């Protein structure tokens, strides 16, 4: 449910509201309204709201050119047309680039058929109480009438909503109910809102979730200032198509059923949460390992590819494109393509093709075509560029990205698909210790998909410390590193605004780590946000430290971890824990693929 | 008046625009290439800002950009090279590059440099229209720098309406769903798309896949002109840029 607060005017008052989850801010440009903003309304006032709050101008039968000029002047995003505006008029407003919210006044005689001609034009309807004066009555209409609305356009519910209505609103089950329009029910005087009262009300609706939503992606794909979709127009339609479909499909019963079934009987979930007894003794605390290494194909990557392949299938896609660094995501993609009988093309840096021969052979055996990326430095970043270029040239294909990177909606999509990790940790810990929350969750971060999955259900649990471990290669200051958050700054890579390793000229630099899965010069925008906001602690481990940690785990627990996961384990050496702490380390993958490296170092 | 606007006011047909990366094939080639292009009657030039990760470009432009970077090219160096460009070059100049380079340089500093050297427009394919309008439009307009927008065969009518309204200078009409350097094949759908864009209130140039006189004339028959990039870079590489430009006449 979205929240619109309407009838705003005063900057001081607006500043009191900025902490509230307001999705739409309404400004009334109808001179007869007691909440009219006035002739000399300051253009800076709507801009007080953050970018993701849509600014709405409310008009009643205004001259079109006046309305458009006002929209331009105050940088409005949406127009609420509250009079008898025709469908043709709405069309013109729409064509000028504004979202159109057409208001209608409800009474027992309202003919819902009259909405039909507006259906293909307007973005939203707004149902208000019928009055003589175009709303503003402070009275509610009979909400039972909404049952007669069978149209396809989502609607705002308006008219006299007050603090006492929270329970009734929670009961509303209309599937097109989109937003609440709040105005006179929350005022100290006309156009001056009661911030406290609003906050209490939104809390009752369980919407005042600034803490909860602070780490969720907004509608335009931002986590705080990071994310978005910085893509060439050539990709716009592909990305739009995905943006429009992914949430719908992920929420569908069919998807949930298929995804759960495959995770259960193909991937081998739930994966165990192993209490590492010897490791716990060593570090004087309670260490649990989330065993993603025990999944089919040997790493968490498959959680994502199973989900995305279902998405591709429901979207009718026949050809799958993927990028891979070490080859783990490539193998996980080739696996699900084989399972679903879909064509699979995997781009892999030419250098990585040479370094990761066993995974190349696995992909080929699974029927995938492996294309060496010969541009740039011939590693993951270049493979990603090539995969995106393929997608530009073949817009009917599905790009199955391997981490929480790329343009919106990929970071959110992959995070959701990996969130099964923390979902299971919660259940397993609750059973084991009586408390679903540990004191620490530790995970390694390259692009950041296993960490995103391990953190997801703990993002709003303040008591859970989230620790992300980057690969610092030969050392953070050595010039041979992949510790993006530690040494990078804000930039744009693969369609996303995030933290990034780059030189002074804005050229993206080549990262280095002994672990091929962590040497990415960017990081998922969620992680950039977690780092900047301080929600997660970002540490790093060197090649050397990771190798030692791998050896410790092998010898003390009988588990050979992937080099990537070894970075997370390495941080145990550097942290101080209390005896009673519960520490979960996400063991993202198994070490079979890294045996050559281990043999070289431990021979 | 902005030289791009002046150009489209004076000439509506067969406008030839050439793209080449700054600092290619040699670091100091930017100015001599510009002079050659002007001497050979080219109407408009797009100077590429080399970038390590050019997503929308095919192999030829990628490797030219890489060579330019290896030569030591940078955005600051490009502005230095262009310091006195307006003493000799009078045709409109556009900088084409990726958003990360400009963002890192600093948008205000970038626009100031553009104004100082006399840049008429920019093409930044991966800066989304929405971000541009909300954050940067006013700055670009104040600096008198057109932000040239792309349309593609996949652009929906709804989006086209928005782009048309936001466009300035001209529309860069991408001929086909591909990265740069492909071949342009004629088809009914493509012609219908060209005609639709040509029917808009803003001039347009067709790019992607234009590589010789025939494809230039074909493209130019549906628009105000066309853009050649990859084919010209190949000519630069071979050292026969002048002959290539003459062959287009």
JSON list of C-alpha atoms in Angstrom, two decimals, chain A residues 447-583:
[
{"chain": "A", "resi": 447, "resn": "UNK", "atom": "CA", "xyz": [29.34, -8.92, -6.58]},
{"chain": "A", "resi": 448, "resn": "UNK", "atom": "CA", "xyz": [27.65, -9.91, -3.35]},
{"chain": "A", "resi": 449, "resn": "UNK", "atom": "CA", "xyz": [24.94, -12.47, -4.05]},
{"chain": "A", "resi": 450, "resn": "UNK", "atom": "CA", "xyz": [25.66, -14.95, -1.28]},
{"chain": "A", "resi": 451, "resn": "UNK", "atom": "CA", "xyz": [26.02, -12.11, 1.22]},
{"chain": "A", "resi": 452, "resn": "UNK", "atom": "CA", "xyz": [22.78, -10.51, 0.03]},
{"chain": "A", "resi": 453, "resn": "UNK", "atom": "CA", "xyz": [21.00, -13.83, 0.53]},
{"chain": "A", "resi": 454, "resn": "UNK", "atom": "CA", "xyz": [22.56, -14.44, 3.95]},
{"chain": "A", "resi": 455, "resn": "UNK", "atom": "CA", "xyz": [21.81, -10.87, 5.13]},
{"chain": "A", "resi": 456, "resn": "UNK", "atom": "CA", "xyz": [18.38, -10.39, 3.60]},
{"chain": "A", "resi": 457, "resn": "UNK", "atom": "CA", "xyz": [16.08, -11.47, 6.44]},
{"chain": "A", "resi": 458, "resn": "UNK", "atom": "CA", "xyz": [18.33, -9.79, 9.00]},
{"chain": "A", "resi": 459, "resn": "UNK", "atom": "CA", "xyz": [18.57, -6.37, 7.38]},
{"chain": "A", "resi": 460, "resn": "UNK", "atom": "CA", "xyz": [16.02, -4.91, 9.77]},
{"chain": "A", "resi": 461, "resn": "UNK", "atom": "CA", "xyz": [17.11, -6.84, 12.82]},
{"chain": "A", "resi": 462, "resn": "UNK", "atom": "CA", "xyz": [19.33, -4.24, 14.44]},
{"chain": "A", "resi": 463, "resn": "UNK", "atom": "CA", "xyz": [20.82, -6.73, 16.89]},
{"chain": "A", "resi": 464, "resn": "UNK", "atom": "CA", "xyz": [22.31, -8.85, 14.13]},
{"chain": "A", "resi": 465, "resn": "UNK", "atom": "CA", "xyz": [25.75, -7.64, 13.06]},
{"chain": "A", "resi": 466, "resn": "UNK", "atom": "CA", "xyz": [26.27, -8.09, 9.35]},
{"chain": "A", "resi": 467, "resn": "UNK", "atom": "CA", "xyz": [29.86, -8.58, 8.27]},
{"chain": "A", "resi": 468, "resn": "UNK", "atom": "CA", "xyz": [30.84, -8.54, 4.60]},
{"chain": "A", "resi": 469, "resn": "UNK", "atom": "CA", "xyz": [34.32, -9.68, 3.67]},
{"chain": "A", "resi": 470, "resn": "UNK", "atom": "CA", "xyz": [35.95, -8.47, 0.48]},
{"chain": "A", "resi": 471, "resn": "UNK", "atom": "CA", "xyz": [39.01, -9.97, -1.13]},
{"chain": "A", "resi": 472, "resn": "UNK", "atom": "CA", "xyz": [41.99, -7.70, -0.68]},
{"chain": "A", "resi": 473, "resn": "UNK", "atom": "CA", "xyz": [44.28, -9.84, -2.84]},
{"chain": "A", "resi": 474, "resn": "UNK", "atom": "CA", "xyz": [47.88, -9.03, -2.03]},
{"chain": "A", "resi": 475, "resn": "UNK", "atom": "CA", "xyz": [46.72, -6.30, 0.38]},
{"chain": "A", "resi": 476, "resn": "UNK", "atom": "CA", "xyz": [44.35, -3.32, 0.15]},
{"chain": "A", "resi": 477, "resn": "UNK", "atom": "CA", "xyz": [47.13, -0.89, -0.74]},
{"chain": "A", "resi": 478, "resn": "UNK", "atom": "CA", "xyz": [49.05, -3.23, -3.01]},
{"chain": "A", "resi": 479, "resn": "UNK", "atom": "CA", "xyz": [47.30, -2.26, -6.23]},
{"chain": "A", "resi": 480, "resn": "UNK", "atom": "CA", "xyz": [46.48, -5.94, -6.57]},
{"chain": "A", "resi": 481, "resn": "UNK", "atom": "CA", "xyz": [43.14, -6.11, -4.82]},
{"chain": "A", "resi": 482, "resn": "UNK", "atom": "CA", "xyz": [39.39, -6.56, -5.24]},
{"chain": "A", "resi": 483, "resn": "UNK", "atom": "CA", "xyz": [38.31, -4.71, -2.10]},
{"chain": "A", "resi": 484, "resn": "UNK", "atom": "CA", "xyz": [35.88, -2.42, -3.89]},
{"chain": "A", "resi": 485, "resn": "UNK", "atom": "CA", "xyz": [34.20, -0.83, -0.88]},
{"chain": "A", "resi": 486, "resn": "UNK", "atom": "CA", "xyz": [37.52, -0.23, 0.86]},
{"chain": "A", "resi": 487, "resn": "UNK", "atom": "CA", "xyz": [39.34, 1.47, -2.00]},
{"chain": "A", "resi": 488, "resn": "UNK", "atom": "CA", "xyz": [36.63, 2.33, -4.55]},
{"chain": "A", "resi": 489, "resn": "UNK", "atom": "CA", "xyz": [34.41, 5.34, -5.01]},
{"chain": "A", "resi": 490, "resn": "UNK", "atom": "CA", "xyz": [31.02, 6.10, -6.56]},
{"chain": "A", "resi": 491, "resn": "UNK", "atom": "CA", "xyz": [30.63, 5.22, -10.20]},
{"chain": "A", "resi": 492, "resn": "UNK", "atom": "CA", "xyz": [28.62, 3.36, -12.78]},
{"chain": "A", "resi": 493, "resn": "UNK", "atom": "CA", "xyz": [29.22, -0.17, -13.96]},
{"chain": "A", "resi": 494, "resn": "UNK", "atom": "CA", "xyz": [27.04, -2.63, -15.85]},
{"chain": "A", "resi": 495, "resn": "UNK", "atom": "CA", "xyz": [24.00, -0.42, -15.54]},
{"chain": "A", "resi": 496, "resn": "UNK", "atom": "CA", "xyz": [24.21, 0.31, -11.84]},
{"chain": "A", "resi": 497, "resn": "UNK", "atom": "CA", "xyz": [25.33, 3.24, -9.70]},
{"chain": "A", "resi": 498, "resn": "UNK", "atom": "CA", "xyz": [27.51, 1.72, -7.04]},
{"chain": "A", "resi": 499, "resn": "UNK", "atom": "CA", "xyz": [30.96, 1.65, -5.49]},
{"chain": "A", "resi": 500, "resn": "UNK", "atom": "CA", "xyz": [33.58, 0.87, -8.03]},
{"chain": "A", "resi": 501, "resn": "UNK", "atom": "CA", "xyz": [37.32, 0.50, -8.56]},
{"chain": "A", "resi": 502, "resn": "UNK", "atom": "CA", "xyz": [38.38, 3.11, -11.07]},
{"chain": "A", "resi": 503, "resn": "UNK", "atom": "CA", "xyz": [41.25, 5.43, -11.90]},
{"chain": "A", "resi": 504, "resn": "UNK", "atom": "CA", "xyz": [41.18, 9.23, -11.76]},
{"chain": "A", "resi": 505, "resn": "UNK", "atom": "CA", "xyz": [39.90, 9.40, -15.32]},
{"chain": "A", "resi": 506, "resn": "UNK", "atom": "CA", "xyz": [36.89, 7.18, -14.54]},
{"chain": "A", "resi": 507, "resn": "UNK", "atom": "CA", "xyz": [38.32, 4.13, -16.29]},
{"chain": "A", "resi": 508, "resn": "UNK", "atom": "CA", "xyz": [37.32, 0.95, -14.54]},
{"chain": "A", "resi": 509, "resn": "UNK", "atom": "CA", "xyz": [40.35, -0.87, -13.22]},
{"chain": "A", "resi": 510, "resn": "UNK", "atom": "CA", "xyz": [41.07, -4.56, -13.17]},
{"chain": "A", "resi": 511, "resn": "UNK", "atom": "CA", "xyz": [40.67, -6.17, -9.77]},
{"chain": "A", "resi": 512, "resn": "UNK", "atom": "CA", "xyz": [42.83, -8.96, -8.46]},
{"chain": "A", "resi": 513, "resn": "UNK", "atom": "CA", "xyz": [42.13, -11.79, -6.05]},
{"chain": "A", "resi": 514, "resn": "UNK", "atom": "CA", "xyz": [43.30, -15.37, -5.85]},
{"chain": "A", "resi": 515, "resn": "UNK", "atom": "CA", "xyz": [39.61, -16.24, -5.87]},
{"chain": "A", "resi": 516, "resn": "UNK", "atom": "CA", "xyz": [38.09, -15.80, -9.31]},
{"chain": "A", "resi": 517, "resn": "UNK", "atom": "CA", "xyz": [34.61, -15.41, -7.82]},
{"chain": "A", "resi": 518, "resn": "UNK", "atom": "CA", "xyz": [35.54, -12.26, -5.90]},
{"chain": "A", "resi": 519, "resn": "UNK", "atom": "CA", "xyz": [37.54, -10.30, -8.46]},
{"chain": "A", "resi": 520, "resn": "UNK", "atom": "CA", "xyz": [34.83, -7.94, -9.66]},
{"chain": "A", "resi": 521, "resn": "UNK", "atom": "CA", "xyz": [35.60, -4.20, -9.80]},
{"chain": "A", "resi": 522, "resn": "UNK", "atom": "CA", "xyz": [32.10, -3.21, -8.66]},
{"chain": "A", "resi": 523, "resn": "UNK", "atom": "CA", "xyz": [29.77, -4.46, -5.95]},
{"chain": "A", "resi": 524, "resn": "UNK", "atom": "CA", "xyz": [26.00, -4.83, -5.81]},
{"chain": "A", "resi": 525, "resn": "UNK", "atom": "CA", "xyz": [24.23, -1.52, -5.06]},
{"chain": "A", "resi": 526, "resn": "UNK", "atom": "CA", "xyz": [22.60, -3.02, -1.96]},
{"chain": "A", "resi": 527, "resn": "UNK", "atom": "CA", "xyz": [26.05, -3.56, -0.50]},
{"chain": "A", "resi": 528, "resn": "UNK", "atom": "CA", "xyz": [27.19, -0.07, -1.42]},
{"chain": "A", "resi": 529, "resn": "UNK", "atom": "CA", "xyz": [24.16, 1.18, 0.51]},
{"chain": "A", "resi": 530, "resn": "UNK", "atom": "CA", "xyz": [24.79, -1.13, 3.47]},
{"chain": "A", "resi": 531, "resn": "UNK", "atom": "CA", "xyz": [28.37, 0.09, 3.60]},
{"chain": "A", "resi": 532, "resn": "UNK", "atom": "CA", "xyz": [27.61, 3.81, 3.30]},
{"chain": "A", "resi": 533, "resn": "UNK", "atom": "CA", "xyz": [24.70, 3.66, 5.74]},
{"chain": "A", "resi": 534, "resn": "UNK", "atom": "CA", "xyz": [26.81, 1.69, 8.20]},
{"chain": "A", "resi": 535, "resn": "UNK", "atom": "CA", "xyz": [24.32, -1.17, 8.41]},
{"chain": "A", "resi": 536, "resn": "UNK", "atom": "CA", "xyz": [26.97, -3.73, 7.48]},
{"chain": "A", "resi": 537, "resn": "UNK", "atom": "CA", "xyz": [30.62, -3.78, 8.40]},
{"chain": "A", "resi": 538, "resn": "UNK", "atom": "CA", "xyz": [32.94, -4.23, 5.42]},
{"chain": "A", "resi": 539, "resn": "UNK", "atom": "CA", "xyz": [36.22, -5.96, 6.13]},
{"chain": "A", "resi": 540, "resn": "UNK", "atom": "CA", "xyz": [38.71, -7.66, 3.88]},
{"chain": "A", "resi": 541, "resn": "UNK", "atom": "CA", "xyz": [40.96, -10.69, 3.80]},
{"chain": "A", "resi": 542, "resn": "UNK", "atom": "CA", "xyz": [44.07, -11.26, 1.70]},
{"chain": "A", "resi": 543, "resn": "UNK", "atom": "CA", "xyz": [44.89, -14.25, -0.49]},
{"chain": "A", "resi": 544, "resn": "UNK", "atom": "CA", "xyz": [47.18, -15.52, 2.20]},
{"chain": "A", "resi": 545, "resn": "UNK", "atom": "CA", "xyz": [44.62, -15.21, 4.99]},
{"chain": "A", "resi": 546, "resn": "UNK", "atom": "CA", "xyz": [41.98, -16.96, 2.89]},
{"chain": "A", "resi": 547, "resn": "UNK", "atom": "CA", "xyz": [44.30, -19.84, 2.08]},
{"chain": "A", "resi": 548, "resn": "UNK", "atom": "CA", "xyz": [45.13, -20.31, 5.76]},
{"chain": "A", "resi": 549, "resn": "UNK", "atom": "CA", "xyz": [41.46, -20.23, 6.70]},
{"chain": "A", "resi": 550, "resn": "UNK", "atom": "CA", "xyz": [40.72, -22.91, 4.12]},
{"chain": "A", "resi": 551, "resn": "UNK", "atom": "CA", "xyz": [43.36, -25.11, 5.68]},
{"chain": "A", "resi": 552, "resn": "UNK", "atom": "CA", "xyz": [42.04, -24.50, 9.20]},
{"chain": "A", "resi": 553, "resn": "UNK", "atom": "CA", "xyz": [38.52, -25.49, 8.19]},
{"chain": "A", "resi": 554, "resn": "UNK", "atom": "CA", "xyz": [39.67, -28.57, 6.30]},
{"chain": "A", "resi": 555, "resn": "UNK", "atom": "CA", "xyz": [41.74, -29.80, 9.22]},
{"chain": "A", "resi": 556, "resn": "UNK", "atom": "CA", "xyz": [39.38, -28.90, 12.04]},
{"chain": "A", "resi": 557, "resn": "UNK", "atom": "CA", "xyz": [35.98, -29.69, 10.52]},
{"chain": "A", "resi": 558, "resn": "UNK", "atom": "CA", "xyz": [36.66, -31.95, 7.57]},
{"chain": "A", "resi": 559, "resn": "UNK", "atom": "CA", "xyz": [35.23, -29.44, 5.09]},
{"chain": "A", "resi": 560, "resn": "UNK", "atom": "CA", "xyz": [37.18, -28.03, 2.15]},
{"chain": "A", "resi": 561, "resn": "UNK", "atom": "CA", "xyz": [35.69, -24.61, 1.42]},
{"chain": "A", "resi": 562, "resn": "UNK", "atom": "CA", "xyz": [35.72, -22.65, -1.83]},
{"chain": "A", "resi": 563, "resn": "UNK", "atom": "CA", "xyz": [38.38, -19.95, -1.91]},
{"chain": "A", "resi": 564, "resn": "UNK", "atom": "CA", "xyz": [35.62, -17.32, -1.94]},
{"chain": "A", "resi": 565, "resn": "UNK", "atom": "CA", "xyz": [34.06, -18.67, 1.27]},
{"chain": "A", "resi": 566, "resn": "UNK", "atom": "CA", "xyz": [37.53, -18.92, 2.80]},
{"chain": "A", "resi": 567, "resn": "UNK", "atom": "CA", "xyz": [37.66, -15.12, 2.84]},
{"chain": "A", "resi": 568, "resn": "UNK", "atom": "CA", "xyz": [34.62, -15.09, 5.14]},
{"chain": "A", "resi": 569, "resn": "UNK", "atom": "CA", "xyz": [36.24, -17.71, 7.34]},
{"chain": "A", "resi": 570, "resn": "UNK", "atom": "CA", "xyz": [39.50, -15.75, 7.45]},
{"chain": "A", "resi": 571, "resn": "UNK", "atom": "CA", "xyz": [37.83, -12.87, 9.23]},
{"chain": "A", "resi": 572, "resn": "UNK", "atom": "CA", "xyz": [37.16, -15.09, 12.28]},
{"chain": "A", "resi": 573, "resn": "UNK", "atom": "CA", "xyz": [40.85, -14.69, 13.10]},
{"chain": "A", "resi": 574, "resn": "UNK", "atom": "CA", "xyz": [40.55, -10.93, 13.19]},
{"chain": "A", "resi": 575, "resn": "UNK", "atom": "CA", "xyz": [37.35, -10.50, 15.17]},
{"chain": "A", "resi": 576, "resn": "UNK", "atom": "CA", "xyz": [36.67, -10.68, 18.88]},
{"chain": "A", "resi": 577, "resn": "UNK", "atom": "CA", "xyz": [33.64, -12.71, 19.95]},
{"chain": "A", "resi": 578, "resn": "UNK", "atom": "CA", "xyz": [32.03, -13.32, 23.31]},
{"chain": "A", "resi": 579, "resn": "UNK", "atom": "CA", "xyz": [31.64, -16.82, 24.66]},
{"chain": "A", "resi": 580, "resn": "UNK", "atom": "CA", "xyz": [27.86, -16.76, 24.22]},
{"chain": "A", "resi": 581, "resn": "UNK", "atom": "CA", "xyz": [27.81, -15.17, 20.78]},
{"chain": "A", "resi": 582, "resn": "UNK", "atom": "CA", "xyz": [26.19, -17.02, 17.92]},
{"chain": "A", "resi": 583, "resn": "UNK", "atom": "CA", "xyz": [28.16, -16.52, 14.72]}
]
